[in-house]
Amino acid sequence: MNLTRRGINKEETRSDRLHHTLNVQTQQIMVCLEDLPNEIIYRIFDNLSVNTIIVFSCTCKRYLQCRHLYNQYQLSFQSISKSNFDLLCRLIRPSNIISLTLSDDDNATPGQIQAFLKTYPIHQLTRLHCLKLFQIDETHLEDLLKPLQKSPLTSLYIEYRQYFGMLNHSTLTTLCDILSLKTLRTLHLDMRTYQTESIQWPQITQIEYLSLSNSTFHQFVQIIGRSNTFRSIYLRHVSMKDVDNHSIKYLPLKQIESFRIEKSELFFEKIPWLLSFMPKLVHLKLEGFTPKLDQIFTNDRFEEFIQINLPELKTFQFFIRFSPVEFKITNSLVDSLIKQFQRSFWTEQLQCRVICDFIQDSNELHVYSTPCPHHYLKYSEVLSLASTSISSELTYLSERLDFVYELDLNLKDLSKQTKNVRCFPNLRTLKLAISDQYSSSGLEHLSKTIHLGKLNKLILIISSRGDHLGILIKRFLTLLNDLPAVTTLEIFNRWYGISSLVPLEYFCTMIPKNIKHLNVDTSNMNEIPVLIEHLPHVSSFKFKFAFDKVIFLQKILDWLTANRINSTYISDMHYLAIWISRPVRNVQTSKRIKLN
């Protein structure tokens, strides 16, 4: 017994010594951390978020000095709160920023770009390498780019806010100067079809990675026709109708290694001609729709074309939606397409595994490589789907549904589902429709049928006038409280505002604190200040209203100016989008307004 006790005491002594040693080592490490050279501190900052750096720097003067001297800040202001935006703009020196993202998105940060231009000295962004501009208008585009004409930009992303006429000459000249920068290597332009047409493309650029959205093939030819160094080209929402194979004899694309077309109508009588100018192509991706699928995937034509014209091709991804009008898709057509991809060229040389999904109700055929590069799906398509694969070991659920990030679902369709299996494990956005055929048990079945744990955006579309809507909204709000990852909530109703369905105070109490962006229809403009007051955790609102309500808009803006001084907004004839600041200090209760 004594020996046992001695053994226990001996072990406890060893444990105490080890614990003491670890405490000493931990203290030594903490002391050494403060003595590290600045270069090591900066390397640590490289792996921290901006907010973490700010919090960390408040622990001592040494780190505070390092924060001021650190010159590798990458600031993304998408989905940020107004107070956090104001804080970062005050604390981060412009000359220390290497990457900047600004956005005027109505559903997150409306009015951000103008606020940035008013408070930030753009000309001091002397180290800026990457600039991304989302939903920007023409005036702000020129104001931002003009001071950067001599900057070391290597990457530029421009997404225009809406359709406009021709850009003015000054903006075109400024943009041309930016595109001529010798440092610029990556460019994305999404400036609507007739905007891109008017761009004065420089004679010589150093751009290697080009992305164009909402353009025509004619515009694409005009751009690549100049002296270029393109290695990668990405076309999105491109129109190929204006392509004339006979009038264009040569396209300077010999250095292209990666080529993608997405969300476009695919003309397969033109695509082989286009690809024939890219002999060094290594990566190819095609995603879109076509009425004439059989023109290319028959009689080994495409396989022969690749072997002859694209000898260096290593990966081929595709998603093709085929929806013929003239005839019904048959099983024999599906079988013939599958056979095209069962040969060793596809399965071994390109490692291309293919699935055909036949959606019988809509007479559509989806032909795609796996993993599926198309991430949107309608739930109704799953109900009438017959799937065929080149390999029996592939299953539809694992090869298609696992890669769906955005789902369009009508609640009435859940009652038609007979399998008790939860699908869509990686779903991020759910568009939920409620019609007059709504099943009262639909919401209860939702979480049993679909994985909702990773959902960050939820859209509810109500196209019903039934008496059940009040109960439905309450059930929906109860469900919402079980979805902590959701940050964006949109509720659309053609006939009613929120207060017509449930008491407004009840609605506010049921909105969880994880919701940061709220987009709702309103039939009563008085709801706007009430929602803003009672939902302090929401950083942006978008209110949609009938055109006749616009006469009350100025009173709402006056209230906003008096109660949320630094808020920004974007308004139109039928909506008001607000990026909310904190309430005015020393004001206990905001002044209510009454609209008549």
Coordinates of C-alpha atoms in Angstrom, one line a residue:
M1 CA 0.0 0.0 0.0
N2 CA 2.8 2.4 0.9
L3 CA 4.6 1.5 -2.3
T4 CA 1.5 2.3 -4.3
R5 CA 1.1 5.6 -2.5
R6 CA 4.8 6.4 -3.2
G7 CA 4.3 5.6 -6.8
I8 CA 1.3 7.9 -7.0
N9 CA 3.2 10.7 -5.2
K10 CA 6.1 10.2 -7.6
E11 CA 3.9 10.4 -10.6
E12 CA 2.2 13.6 -9.2
T13 CA 5.6 15.1 -8.6
R14 CA 6.6 14.4 -12.2
S15 CA 3.3 15.9 -13.4
D16 CA 3.8 19.0 -11.3
R17 CA 7.3 19.5 -12.6
L18 CA 6.1 19.1 -16.2
H19 CA 3.3 21.6 -15.6
H20 CA 5.7 24.0 -14.0
T21 CA 8.1 23.6 -17.0
L22 CA 5.3 24.3 -19.5
N23 CA 4.3 27.4 -17.6
V24 CA 7.8 28.7 -17.6
Q25 CA 8.2 28.0 -21.3
T26 CA 4.8 29.7 -22.1
Q27 CA 6.0 32.8 -20.2
Q28 CA 9.2 32.7 -22.1
I29 CA 7.4 32.5 -25.4
M30 CA 5.1 35.4 -24.5
V31 CA 8.2 37.5 -23.6
C32 CA 10.0 36.5 -26.8
L33 CA 6.9 37.4 -28.9
E34 CA 7.2 41.0 -27.9
D35 CA 10.9 40.9 -28.7
L36 CA 10.5 39.5 -32.2
P37 CA 11.8 41.7 -35.1
N38 CA 9.2 43.6 -37.1
E39 CA 9.7 41.4 -40.1
I40 CA 8.3 38.4 -38.1
I41 CA 5.4 40.5 -36.8
Y42 CA 4.6 41.5 -40.3
R43 CA 4.6 37.9 -41.4
I44 CA 2.1 37.1 -38.7
F45 CA 0.0 40.0 -39.9
D46 CA 0.0 38.5 -43.4
N47 CA -2.1 35.6 -42.0
L48 CA -4.6 37.7 -39.9
S49 CA -7.7 39.5 -40.9
V50 CA -7.6 43.3 -40.7
N51 CA -10.0 43.4 -37.7
T52 CA -7.8 40.9 -35.9
I53 CA -4.7 43.0 -36.6
I54 CA -6.4 46.0 -35.1
V55 CA -7.5 44.2 -31.9
F56 CA -4.0 42.6 -31.6
S57 CA -2.3 46.0 -32.0
C58 CA -4.2 47.4 -29.0
T59 CA -2.3 45.1 -26.6
C60 CA 0.9 47.2 -26.5
K61 CA 2.6 50.2 -28.1
R62 CA 5.0 48.0 -30.0
Y63 CA 2.2 46.3 -31.9
L64 CA 0.5 49.5 -32.5
Q65 CA 3.5 50.9 -34.2
C66 CA 3.8 47.7 -36.3
R67 CA 0.2 48.2 -37.4
H68 CA 0.9 51.7 -38.6
L69 CA 4.0 50.5 -40.5
Y70 CA 2.6 47.3 -42.0
N71 CA 2.1 47.9 -45.7
Q72 CA 0.4 44.8 -47.0
Y73 CA -3.3 45.4 -46.1
Q74 CA -5.9 43.7 -48.2
L75 CA -9.3 45.4 -47.6
S76 CA -12.5 43.9 -48.8
F77 CA -15.5 46.1 -47.9
Q78 CA -18.2 43.7 -49.3
S79 CA -20.9 42.9 -46.7
I80 CA -19.2 45.0 -44.0
S81 CA -21.1 47.1 -41.5
K82 CA -21.0 50.9 -41.8
S83 CA -19.4 51.4 -38.4
N84 CA -16.6 48.9 -39.2
F85 CA -16.1 50.5 -42.6
D86 CA -15.7 53.9 -41.0
L87 CA -13.3 52.5 -38.4
L88 CA -11.0 50.9 -41.0
C89 CA -11.0 54.0 -43.2
R90 CA -9.8 56.1 -40.2
L91 CA -7.1 53.6 -39.0
I92 CA -5.6 52.2 -42.2
R93 CA -3.2 54.5 -44.2
P94 CA -3.9 54.6 -47.9
S95 CA -0.2 54.0 -48.7
N96 CA -0.3 50.7 -46.8
I97 CA -3.1 49.1 -48.9
I98 CA -2.2 46.7 -51.7
S99 CA -5.7 45.3 -52.4
L100 CA -9.1 47.1 -52.2
T101 CA -12.6 45.9 -52.9
L102 CA -15.5 48.4 -53.0
S103 CA -19.2 47.6 -53.6
D104 CA -22.4 49.5 -54.1
D105 CA -24.5 46.3 -54.0
D106 CA -28.1 47.3 -53.0
N107 CA -28.4 44.2 -50.8
A108 CA -25.3 44.8 -48.7
T109 CA -23.5 48.1 -48.9
P110 CA -25.5 50.7 -51.0
G111 CA -23.7 54.1 -51.3
Q112 CA -20.4 52.7 -50.2
I113 CA -18.3 53.9 -53.1
Q114 CA -19.4 57.5 -52.8
A115 CA -18.8 57.4 -49.1
F116 CA -15.3 56.1 -49.7
L117 CA -14.6 58.8 -52.3
K118 CA -15.7 61.5 -49.9
T119 CA -13.5 60.4 -46.9
Y120 CA -10.5 58.7 -48.5
P121 CA -7.6 60.3 -50.3
I122 CA -7.5 58.1 -53.4
H123 CA -4.3 59.7 -54.7
Q124 CA -2.5 58.2 -51.7
L125 CA -3.1 54.6 -52.8
T126 CA 0.4 54.5 -54.1
R127 CA 1.0 50.7 -53.4
L128 CA -2.4 49.5 -54.7
H129 CA -2.0 46.3 -56.7
C130 CA -5.5 44.9 -56.9
L131 CA -8.7 46.9 -57.3
K132 CA -12.2 45.4 -57.4
L133 CA -15.3 47.6 -58.1
F134 CA -18.8 46.1 -57.8
Q135 CA -21.9 47.8 -59.0
I136 CA -20.1 51.1 -59.8
D137 CA -21.6 53.9 -61.9
E138 CA -19.9 56.0 -64.5
T139 CA -19.2 59.1 -62.4
H140 CA -17.6 57.1 -59.5
L141 CA -15.6 55.0 -62.0
E142 CA -13.8 58.0 -63.4
D143 CA -13.3 59.6 -59.9
L144 CA -11.6 56.3 -58.7
L145 CA -9.5 55.5 -61.7
K146 CA -8.1 59.0 -62.5
P147 CA -5.8 59.2 -59.5
L148 CA -4.5 55.7 -60.2
Q149 CA -3.2 56.3 -63.7
K150 CA 0.4 55.9 -62.4
S151 CA -0.3 53.2 -59.8
P152 CA 1.3 49.7 -59.8
L153 CA -2.0 48.0 -60.5
T154 CA -1.6 44.3 -61.5
S155 CA -5.3 43.3 -61.3
L156 CA -8.5 45.3 -62.1
Y157 CA -12.1 44.1 -61.8
I158 CA -15.0 46.4 -62.9
E159 CA -18.6 45.5 -62.7
Y160 CA -20.9 48.2 -63.9
R161 CA -24.1 49.0 -61.9
Q162 CA -26.6 49.2 -64.7
Y163 CA -27.1 49.8 -68.3
F164 CA -26.2 53.3 -69.6
G165 CA -25.6 54.9 -72.9
M166 CA -22.1 55.5 -74.2
L167 CA -19.5 56.4 -71.7
N168 CA -18.3 60.0 -71.9
H169 CA -15.0 60.8 -73.5
S170 CA -13.2 61.6 -70.3
T171 CA -14.1 58.3 -68.7
L172 CA -13.1 56.4 -71.8
T173 CA -9.7 58.1 -71.9
T174 CA -9.1 57.4 -68.2
L175 CA -10.0 53.7 -68.6
C176 CA -7.8 53.4 -71.6
D177 CA -4.8 54.9 -69.6
I178 CA -5.4 52.3 -66.9
L179 CA -5.6 49.4 -69.3
S180 CA -2.2 50.6 -70.8
L181 CA -0.4 50.3 -67.5
K182 CA 2.7 48.1 -67.9
T183 CA 2.0 46.4 -64.6
L184 CA -1.6 45.3 -65.4
R185 CA -1.8 41.5 -65.8
T186 CA -5.4 40.6 -64.9
L187 CA -8.6 42.4 -66.1
H188 CA -12.3 41.7 -65.7
L189 CA -14.8 43.9 -67.5
D190 CA -18.5 43.6 -66.9
M191 CA -19.8 46.8 -68.5
R192 CA -22.9 45.7 -70.4
T193 CA -23.0 45.0 -74.1
Y194 CA -23.0 48.5 -75.6
Q195 CA -20.6 49.8 -72.9
T196 CA -17.8 47.5 -73.9
E197 CA -18.4 48.5 -77.5
S198 CA -17.3 52.0 -76.8
I199 CA -14.1 51.2 -74.9
Q200 CA -11.0 52.6 -76.6
W201 CA -8.8 49.6 -76.2
P202 CA -5.0 50.4 -76.1
Q203 CA -2.8 49.4 -79.0
I204 CA -0.5 47.5 -76.6
T205 CA -1.3 46.0 -73.2
Q206 CA 0.5 43.5 -70.9
I207 CA -2.7 41.8 -69.8
E208 CA -2.4 38.0 -69.6
Y209 CA -5.8 37.1 -68.0
L210 CA -8.8 38.6 -69.6
S211 CA -12.5 38.2 -68.4
L212 CA -15.4 39.8 -70.3
S213 CA -19.0 39.7 -69.3
N214 CA -22.1 40.8 -71.1
S215 CA -20.3 41.3 -74.4
T216 CA -20.7 40.3 -78.0
F217 CA -18.3 38.3 -80.0
H218 CA -17.6 41.3 -82.2
Q219 CA -16.4 43.2 -79.2
F220 CA -14.2 40.3 -78.2
V221 CA -12.6 40.3 -81.7
Q222 CA -12.0 44.0 -81.5
I223 CA -10.2 43.6 -78.2
I224 CA -8.0 40.6 -79.1
G225 CA -7.2 42.1 -82.5
R226 CA -4.8 44.5 -80.9
S227 CA -1.3 43.5 -79.9
N228 CA -1.9 41.2 -76.9
T229 CA -0.2 38.8 -74.5
F230 CA -3.3 36.9 -73.4
R231 CA -2.8 33.5 -71.9
S232 CA -6.3 33.0 -70.3
I233 CA -9.7 34.2 -71.6
Y234 CA -13.0 33.9 -69.8
L235 CA -16.3 34.9 -71.5
R236 CA -19.5 35.1 -69.6
H237 CA -22.9 36.0 -71.0
V238 CA -21.4 36.4 -74.4
S239 CA -23.4 36.6 -77.6
M240 CA -22.0 34.5 -80.4
K241 CA -24.8 35.3 -82.9
D242 CA -22.7 37.9 -84.7
V243 CA -19.8 35.5 -85.4
D244 CA -19.1 35.1 -89.1
N245 CA -16.6 32.3 -89.7
H246 CA -16.0 33.3 -93.2
S247 CA -15.3 37.0 -92.7
I248 CA -12.8 36.4 -89.9
K249 CA -9.7 34.6 -91.2
Y250 CA -7.4 34.9 -88.3
L251 CA -7.6 35.4 -84.5
P252 CA -4.4 36.1 -82.5
L253 CA -5.0 33.4 -79.9
K254 CA -1.9 31.2 -80.3
Q255 CA -0.7 31.8 -76.7
I256 CA -4.0 30.9 -75.0
E257 CA -3.7 28.1 -72.5
S258 CA -7.1 28.4 -70.7
F259 CA -10.4 29.3 -72.4
R260 CA -13.9 29.4 -70.7
I261 CA -17.4 30.3 -71.9
E262 CA -20.1 30.3 -69.3
K263 CA -23.8 31.2 -69.0
S264 CA -24.0 31.7 -72.8
E265 CA -25.8 30.2 -75.8
L266 CA -23.4 27.7 -77.3
F267 CA -23.3 27.6 -81.1
F268 CA -21.5 24.3 -81.7
E269 CA -21.1 25.0 -85.4
K270 CA -18.9 28.0 -84.4
I271 CA -17.1 26.7 -81.3
P272 CA -14.7 24.3 -83.2
W273 CA -13.8 27.1 -85.5
L274 CA -13.0 29.4 -82.6
L275 CA -11.0 26.7 -80.8
S276 CA -8.9 26.0 -83.9
F277 CA -7.1 29.3 -83.3
M278 CA -5.8 28.0 -79.9
P279 CA -3.3 25.2 -80.6
K280 CA -1.7 25.5 -77.1
L281 CA -4.9 25.2 -75.2
V282 CA -4.5 23.2 -72.0
H283 CA -7.8 23.9 -70.1
L284 CA -11.2 24.2 -71.7
K285 CA -14.6 24.9 -70.1
L286 CA -18.0 25.2 -71.8
E287 CA -21.2 26.0 -69.8
G288 CA -24.5 27.1 -71.3
F289 CA -27.4 26.1 -73.4
T290 CA -28.0 25.0 -77.0
P291 CA -30.9 24.0 -79.3
K292 CA -28.6 21.8 -81.4
L293 CA -26.6 19.5 -79.2
D294 CA -26.2 16.7 -81.8
Q295 CA -24.3 18.8 -84.2
I296 CA -21.0 18.3 -82.3
F297 CA -21.5 15.1 -80.2
T298 CA -22.1 12.7 -83.1
N299 CA -19.9 10.4 -85.2
D300 CA -16.8 11.2 -83.0
R301 CA -16.5 14.7 -84.6
F302 CA -15.5 16.5 -81.5
E303 CA -13.1 13.8 -80.3
E304 CA -11.3 13.9 -83.7
F305 CA -11.2 17.7 -83.6
I306 CA -9.5 17.8 -80.2
Q307 CA -6.9 15.2 -81.2
I308 CA -6.0 17.1 -84.4
N309 CA -6.3 20.8 -83.3
L310 CA -5.8 20.7 -79.5
P311 CA -2.9 18.3 -78.9
E312 CA -2.0 19.8 -75.5
L313 CA -5.5 19.8 -74.0
K314 CA -5.5 18.2 -70.5
T315 CA -8.8 19.1 -68.9
F316 CA -12.2 19.6 -70.5
Q317 CA -15.2 20.7 -68.2
F318 CA -18.6 21.3 -69.6
F319 CA -22.3 21.6 -68.7
I320 CA -24.7 21.8 -71.6
R321 CA -28.4 22.3 -71.3
F322 CA -30.3 21.0 -74.4
S323 CA -33.9 21.9 -74.7
P324 CA -35.3 21.2 -78.2
V325 CA -38.6 22.6 -79.4
E326 CA -39.2 20.4 -82.4
F327 CA -39.1 17.0 -80.9
K328 CA -39.2 14.9 -77.7
I329 CA -36.0 13.7 -76.2
T330 CA -35.8 9.9 -76.2
N331 CA -33.8 7.3 -74.3
S332 CA -32.1 6.3 -77.5
L333 CA -30.7 9.9 -77.9
V334 CA -29.4 9.8 -74.3
D335 CA -27.8 6.4 -74.9
S336 CA -26.1 7.7 -78.1
L337 CA -24.7 10.7 -76.2
I338 CA -23.4 8.6 -73.4
K339 CA -21.7 6.2 -75.8
Q340 CA -19.7 9.2 -77.2
F341 CA -17.9 9.5 -73.9
Q342 CA -17.3 5.9 -73.1
R343 CA -14.2 5.6 -75.3
S344 CA -10.7 5.7 -73.8
F345 CA -10.0 9.2 -75.2
W346 CA -12.5 10.7 -72.8
T347 CA -12.2 8.3 -69.8
E348 CA -8.4 7.9 -69.8
Q349 CA -6.7 10.6 -71.7
L350 CA -8.9 13.5 -70.5
Q351 CA -10.1 11.8 -67.4
C352 CA -13.6 13.1 -68.3
R353 CA -16.5 11.3 -66.6
V354 CA -19.9 12.3 -68.0
I355 CA -23.5 12.2 -66.8
C356 CA -26.7 12.8 -68.8
D357 CA -29.7 14.0 -66.8
F358 CA -33.0 13.8 -68.7
I359 CA -35.7 16.0 -67.1
Q360 CA -38.8 14.5 -68.6
D361 CA -41.4 17.2 -67.6
S362 CA -39.5 20.0 -69.3
N363 CA -38.1 17.9 -72.1
E364 CA -34.5 19.0 -71.2
L365 CA -31.2 17.2 -71.3
H366 CA -28.3 18.2 -69.1
V367 CA -25.0 16.7 -70.3
Y368 CA -22.0 17.5 -68.0
S369 CA -18.6 16.4 -66.8
T370 CA -18.0 15.6 -63.1
P371 CA -17.7 17.2 -60.8
C372 CA -20.5 19.3 -62.2
P373 CA -19.3 22.8 -63.0
H374 CA -22.9 24.2 -62.9
H375 CA -24.1 25.0 -59.3
Y376 CA -27.7 26.1 -59.8
L377 CA -30.7 23.7 -59.8
K378 CA -34.5 23.8 -59.7
Y379 CA -35.9 21.3 -57.3
S380 CA -38.7 20.5 -59.7
E381 CA -36.2 19.1 -62.1
V382 CA -35.1 16.5 -59.6
L383 CA -38.6 15.1 -59.3
S384 CA -38.8 14.1 -63.0
L385 CA -35.2 13.3 -63.6
A386 CA -33.7 10.2 -65.1
S387 CA -29.9 10.0 -64.8
T388 CA -27.5 8.0 -67.0
S389 CA -23.7 7.8 -66.4
I390 CA -20.8 6.4 -68.4
S391 CA -19.9 4.4 -65.2
S392 CA -22.3 2.4 -63.1
E393 CA -20.3 3.3 -60.0
L394 CA -21.3 7.0 -60.3
T395 CA -24.4 8.0 -58.5
Y396 CA -26.6 11.0 -59.3
L397 CA -26.9 12.3 -55.7
S398 CA -23.2 12.3 -55.1
E399 CA -22.1 13.6 -58.5
R400 CA -24.7 16.3 -59.0
L401 CA -26.6 17.4 -55.9
D402 CA -23.4 17.7 -53.8
F403 CA -22.2 20.5 -56.1
V404 CA -25.5 22.5 -56.0
Y405 CA -24.8 25.8 -54.2
E406 CA -28.0 27.6 -55.3
L407 CA -31.5 25.9 -55.2
D408 CA -34.8 27.1 -56.5
L409 CA -37.6 25.3 -54.6
N410 CA -41.4 25.6 -54.5
L411 CA -42.8 24.2 -51.3
K412 CA -45.6 22.4 -53.0
D413 CA -42.9 20.1 -54.6
L414 CA -41.7 18.8 -51.3
S415 CA -45.0 16.8 -50.9
K416 CA -44.1 15.0 -54.1
Q417 CA -40.8 13.7 -52.8
T418 CA -41.1 10.1 -51.7
K419 CA -37.5 9.4 -50.7
N420 CA -36.6 10.2 -47.1
V421 CA -33.1 11.4 -47.9
R422 CA -31.5 14.8 -47.1
C423 CA -29.8 16.3 -50.2
F424 CA -27.7 19.4 -51.1
P425 CA -25.0 19.3 -48.4
N426 CA -23.2 22.3 -49.7
L427 CA -26.2 24.6 -50.3
R428 CA -25.5 28.3 -49.9
T429 CA -28.5 30.1 -51.4
L430 CA -32.1 28.9 -51.2
K431 CA -34.9 30.5 -53.1
L432 CA -38.1 29.3 -51.5
A433 CA -41.4 29.9 -53.4
I434 CA -44.9 29.8 -51.8
S435 CA -47.9 29.5 -54.2
D436 CA -51.6 28.8 -53.7
Q437 CA -50.8 25.1 -53.9
Y438 CA -48.7 25.4 -50.7
S439 CA -48.7 22.4 -48.5
S440 CA -49.1 23.2 -44.7
S441 CA -46.5 20.6 -43.9
G442 CA -44.0 22.0 -46.4
L443 CA -41.8 23.9 -44.0
E444 CA -41.7 21.0 -41.6
H445 CA -40.4 18.7 -44.4
L446 CA -37.8 21.3 -45.5
S447 CA -35.1 20.6 -43.0
K448 CA -35.7 16.9 -43.3
T449 CA -35.2 17.0 -47.1
I450 CA -32.4 19.6 -47.5
H451 CA -29.2 20.3 -45.7
L452 CA -29.6 23.9 -44.3
G453 CA -26.5 24.1 -42.1
K454 CA -24.3 26.0 -44.6
L455 CA -27.1 28.2 -45.9
N456 CA -26.1 31.9 -45.8
K457 CA -28.8 33.5 -48.0
L458 CA -32.5 32.7 -47.8
I459 CA -35.1 34.2 -50.2
L460 CA -38.8 33.8 -49.6
I461 CA -41.1 34.5 -52.6
I462 CA -44.8 34.6 -51.8
S463 CA -47.2 34.4 -54.7
S464 CA -50.3 33.5 -52.8
R465 CA -53.2 35.4 -51.3
G466 CA -54.4 32.6 -49.0
D467 CA -55.6 33.2 -45.4
H468 CA -52.8 30.9 -44.3
L469 CA -50.0 33.4 -45.0
G470 CA -49.9 34.8 -41.4
I471 CA -49.4 31.3 -40.0
L472 CA -46.9 30.5 -42.7
I473 CA -44.7 33.6 -42.0
K474 CA -44.7 32.7 -38.3
R475 CA -43.5 29.1 -39.1
F476 CA -41.0 30.5 -41.5
L477 CA -39.5 32.9 -38.8
T478 CA -39.4 30.0 -36.4
L479 CA -37.4 28.0 -38.9
L480 CA -35.1 31.0 -39.5
N481 CA -34.0 31.0 -35.8
D482 CA -32.6 27.5 -36.4
L483 CA -30.3 28.7 -39.2
P484 CA -27.4 30.5 -37.6
A485 CA -25.3 30.7 -40.8
V486 CA -27.9 32.8 -42.7
T487 CA -26.8 36.4 -42.9
T488 CA -29.0 37.6 -45.8
L489 CA -32.8 37.4 -45.8
E490 CA -35.1 38.5 -48.6
I491 CA -38.9 38.4 -48.5
F492 CA -40.9 39.2 -51.6
N493 CA -44.7 39.5 -51.7
R494 CA -46.6 40.9 -54.7
W495 CA -49.6 42.1 -52.7
Y496 CA -48.7 42.6 -49.0
G497 CA -46.2 44.2 -46.8
I498 CA -44.8 42.4 -43.7
S499 CA -47.2 44.2 -41.3
S500 CA -50.2 42.9 -43.3
L501 CA -49.1 39.3 -42.6
V502 CA -47.8 39.5 -39.0
P503 CA -47.5 42.3 -36.4
L504 CA -44.4 44.3 -37.1
E505 CA -43.1 44.1 -33.6
Y506 CA -43.5 40.3 -33.6
F507 CA -41.6 40.2 -36.9
C508 CA -38.7 42.2 -35.4
T509 CA -38.4 40.0 -32.3
M510 CA -38.2 36.9 -34.5
I511 CA -35.4 38.1 -36.7
P512 CA -32.2 36.6 -35.3
K513 CA -29.1 38.6 -34.7
N514 CA -27.1 36.7 -37.4
I515 CA -29.2 38.5 -40.1
K516 CA -27.1 41.4 -41.4
H517 CA -28.9 42.2 -44.7
L518 CA -32.7 42.4 -45.0
N519 CA -34.6 42.9 -48.2
V520 CA -38.4 43.2 -48.0
D521 CA -41.5 44.5 -49.8
T522 CA -43.4 47.2 -47.9
S523 CA -47.0 48.5 -48.5
N524 CA -46.7 51.1 -45.8
M525 CA -43.7 53.5 -45.7
N526 CA -44.2 54.0 -42.0
E527 CA -42.7 50.4 -41.6
I528 CA -39.3 51.6 -42.7
P529 CA -38.2 53.6 -39.6
V530 CA -39.8 51.0 -37.3
L531 CA -37.8 48.2 -38.8
I532 CA -34.6 50.2 -38.7
E533 CA -35.1 51.1 -35.0
H534 CA -36.0 47.6 -33.9
L535 CA -33.4 45.7 -35.8
P536 CA -30.1 47.3 -34.7
H537 CA -28.0 44.3 -35.7
V538 CA -29.0 44.6 -39.4
S539 CA -26.4 46.6 -41.3
S540 CA -28.3 47.1 -44.6
F541 CA -31.9 47.3 -45.6
K542 CA -33.6 47.3 -49.0
F543 CA -37.3 48.3 -49.1
K544 CA -39.3 47.9 -52.3
F545 CA -42.6 49.7 -52.7
A546 CA -45.2 50.7 -55.3
F547 CA -44.4 53.6 -57.6
D548 CA -47.1 55.8 -56.0
K549 CA -45.3 55.6 -52.6
V550 CA -42.3 57.5 -53.9
I551 CA -43.9 60.8 -52.9
F552 CA -43.1 59.8 -49.3
L553 CA -39.5 59.0 -50.0
Q554 CA -38.1 62.4 -49.0
K555 CA -39.7 62.3 -45.6
I556 CA -38.0 58.9 -45.0
L557 CA -34.7 60.4 -46.1
D558 CA -35.1 63.4 -43.8
W559 CA -35.8 61.0 -40.9
L560 CA -32.7 59.0 -41.8
T561 CA -30.5 62.1 -41.9
A562 CA -31.7 63.1 -38.4
N563 CA -31.4 59.7 -36.8
R564 CA -28.6 57.9 -38.7
I565 CA -26.3 60.7 -39.7
N566 CA -23.6 58.7 -41.5
S567 CA -25.9 56.3 -43.3
T568 CA -25.7 56.0 -47.1
Y569 CA -28.4 55.0 -49.5
I570 CA -29.3 54.4 -53.1
S571 CA -32.9 55.1 -54.2
D572 CA -35.1 54.7 -57.2
M573 CA -38.8 55.1 -58.1
H574 CA -39.7 51.8 -56.5
Y575 CA -37.0 51.0 -53.9
L576 CA -34.8 52.4 -51.1
A577 CA -31.5 50.7 -50.2
I578 CA -29.8 51.9 -47.0
W579 CA -26.4 51.1 -45.4
I580 CA -27.1 51.8 -41.8
S581 CA -24.9 53.7 -39.4
R582 CA -25.2 53.8 -35.6
P583 CA -27.9 56.0 -34.0
V584 CA -27.2 59.6 -33.2
R585 CA -25.7 59.9 -29.7
N586 CA -27.7 61.3 -26.8
V587 CA -30.9 60.5 -28.5
Q588 CA -33.0 58.1 -26.4
T589 CA -35.9 57.7 -28.8
S590 CA -35.8 58.5 -32.5
K591 CA -38.3 60.9 -33.7
R592 CA -41.2 59.0 -35.3
I593 CA -42.7 60.2 -38.5
K594 CA -46.2 59.8 -39.8
L595 CA -46.8 59.6 -43.5
N596 CA -50.2 60.6 -44.8

